[in-house]
Tab-separated table of C-alpha atoms in Angstrom:
chain	number	residue	atom	x	y	z
A	1	GLN	CA	65.880	46.127	-146.739
A	2	VAL	CA	68.025	48.278	-144.509
A	3	GLN	CA	70.878	46.469	-142.814
A	4	LEU	CA	73.788	47.581	-140.688
A	5	VAL	CA	76.076	44.735	-139.708
A	6	GLU	CA	78.848	45.260	-137.189
A	7	SER	CA	81.872	42.983	-137.022
A	8	GLY	CA	85.333	42.888	-135.501
A	9	GLY	CA	84.441	42.676	-131.844
A	10	GLY	CA	86.106	40.253	-129.485
A	11	TRP	CA	88.343	39.876	-126.482
A	12	VAL	CA	91.555	41.845	-125.997
A	13	GLN	CA	93.887	42.707	-123.161
A	14	ALA	CA	94.174	46.247	-121.878
A	15	GLY	CA	96.441	48.299	-124.093
A	16	GLY	CA	95.498	46.325	-127.177
A	17	SER	CA	93.603	47.317	-130.302
A	18	LEU	CA	90.513	46.250	-132.193
A	19	ARG	CA	89.044	47.372	-135.490
A	20	LEU	CA	85.256	47.405	-135.784
A	21	SER	CA	83.522	47.495	-139.142
A	22	CYS	CA	79.967	48.425	-140.025
A	23	SER	CA	78.777	47.189	-143.390
A	24	VAL	CA	75.568	48.792	-144.612
A	25	SER	CA	73.004	48.005	-147.296
A	26	GLY	CA	69.505	49.054	-148.287
A	27	PHE	CA	70.103	52.815	-148.195
A	28	ASN	CA	72.353	55.365	-149.822
A	29	ILE	CA	75.159	55.791	-147.316
A	30	PRO	CA	76.505	59.111	-148.721
A	31	ASN	CA	73.231	60.706	-147.578
A	32	TYR	CA	73.784	59.682	-143.986
A	33	ARG	CA	76.065	60.729	-141.214
A	34	MET	CA	77.271	57.683	-139.305
A	35	GLY	CA	78.023	57.031	-135.679
A	36	TRP	CA	79.197	54.467	-133.181
A	37	PHE	CA	77.643	54.080	-129.763
A	38	ARG	CA	78.252	51.590	-126.979
A	39	GLN	CA	76.309	50.154	-124.091
A	40	ALA	CA	77.826	48.471	-121.061
A	41	PRO	CA	75.763	46.252	-118.731
A	42	GLY	CA	73.531	48.344	-116.508
A	43	LYS	CA	74.400	51.568	-118.299
A	44	GLU	CA	72.766	53.724	-120.932
A	45	ARG	CA	73.917	53.682	-124.536
A	46	GLU	CA	76.559	56.368	-125.000
A	47	PHE	CA	78.051	58.172	-127.963
A	48	VAL	CA	81.504	56.996	-129.016
A	49	ALA	CA	82.266	58.559	-132.383
A	50	GLY	CA	80.607	60.100	-135.420
A	51	VAL	CA	81.542	61.083	-138.958
A	52	ASP	CA	79.927	63.418	-141.490
A	53	TRP	CA	78.751	62.461	-144.983
A	54	ARG	CA	82.155	62.508	-146.677
A	55	GLY	CA	84.418	61.769	-143.738
A	56	THR	CA	85.630	65.345	-143.542
A	57	TYR	CA	84.595	65.966	-139.954
A	58	THR	CA	84.757	63.524	-137.062
A	59	TYR	CA	83.444	63.713	-133.514
A	60	TYR	CA	84.367	61.750	-130.403
A	61	GLY	CA	83.117	61.097	-126.942
A	62	GLU	CA	85.339	62.464	-124.212
A	63	SER	CA	86.346	59.039	-122.915
A	64	VAL	CA	87.684	57.818	-126.272
A	65	ARG	CA	89.136	60.979	-127.815
A	66	GLY	CA	92.761	60.422	-128.782
A	67	ARG	CA	92.419	56.619	-128.713
A	68	PHE	CA	89.665	55.837	-131.248
A	69	ILE	CA	89.451	56.841	-134.901
A	70	ILE	CA	86.309	56.729	-137.037
A	71	SER	CA	86.422	56.629	-140.813
A	72	ARG	CA	84.189	55.743	-143.734
A	73	VAL	CA	84.492	54.435	-147.263
A	74	ASN	CA	81.259	55.307	-149.053
A	75	ALA	CA	82.226	53.362	-152.161
A	76	LYS	CA	82.345	50.221	-150.031
A	77	ASN	CA	79.308	51.053	-147.843
A	78	LEU	CA	81.624	50.772	-144.869
A	79	VAL	CA	82.254	52.597	-141.610
A	80	VAL	CA	85.249	51.681	-139.458
A	81	LEU	CA	86.115	52.329	-135.826
A	82	GLN	CA	89.786	51.809	-135.004
A	83	MET	CA	90.157	51.376	-131.260
A	84	ASN	CA	93.621	51.700	-129.730
A	85	ASN	CA	94.990	51.570	-126.204
A	86	LEU	CA	91.847	49.843	-125.019
A	87	GLU	CA	90.873	49.953	-121.373
A	88	PRO	CA	88.613	47.652	-119.329
A	89	GLU	CA	86.126	50.544	-119.196
A	90	ASP	CA	85.697	50.198	-122.961
A	91	THR	CA	83.986	46.836	-122.476
A	92	ALA	CA	80.517	47.097	-124.019
A	93	VAL	CA	78.352	46.175	-126.958
A	94	TYR	CA	79.199	48.545	-129.802
A	95	TYR	CA	76.472	49.699	-132.198
A	96	CYS	CA	76.644	51.372	-135.565
A	97	GLY	CA	73.972	53.920	-136.468
A	98	ALA	CA	72.894	55.961	-139.493
A	99	LEU	CA	71.534	59.520	-139.286
A	100	SER	CA	69.784	61.281	-142.182
A	101	GLY	CA	68.358	64.410	-140.588
A	102	ASP	CA	69.742	67.526	-138.937
A	103	GLY	CA	69.878	66.147	-135.422
A	104	HIS	CA	72.903	66.133	-133.205
A	105	ILE	CA	75.287	63.350	-134.111
A	106	GLU	CA	75.874	62.651	-130.415
A	107	SER	CA	72.177	62.061	-129.732
A	108	ILE	CA	70.683	58.572	-129.880
A	109	SER	CA	67.262	59.925	-130.822
A	110	SER	CA	68.678	61.483	-134.008
A	111	TYR	CA	69.411	58.123	-135.625
A	112	ASP	CA	67.241	56.382	-138.207
A	113	TYR	CA	68.848	52.958	-138.329
A	114	TRP	CA	70.876	50.731	-136.007
A	115	GLY	CA	72.840	47.543	-136.257
A	116	GLN	CA	72.573	44.613	-133.868
A	117	GLY	CA	75.856	45.326	-132.135
A	118	THR	CA	79.157	43.567	-131.554
A	119	GLN	CA	80.637	42.698	-128.170
A	120	VAL	CA	83.979	44.141	-127.128
A	121	THR	CA	85.603	42.806	-123.957
A	122	VAL	CA	88.799	44.293	-122.558
A	123	SER	CA	90.519	42.461	-119.727
A	124	SER	CA	92.899	44.061	-117.260
């Protein structure tokens, strides 16, 4: 059974940091690129960050570049999103996704599996 479980969300003041984790099971994570997306109320789900199979290459959405860092530990079936200098605009539900094919890592439709999401709230 495929599972992606996000954790680490919560409430933080602007300028603070949070570390999100995505723990996966039921599939062979080294065969998948991994990504984080987020969805704020009334908005579409947007790409936040992505990482290739071995963690060699990373990709970021324009609004988080320079503040967020994505990493992975395949031996632990784990993907991490370190979020620094958080802003109220970062408030959203954050989702972890797994991508096996050749699709664009920034595209929602490319992903095979999703987690249930974790809420991040940043107050001003």
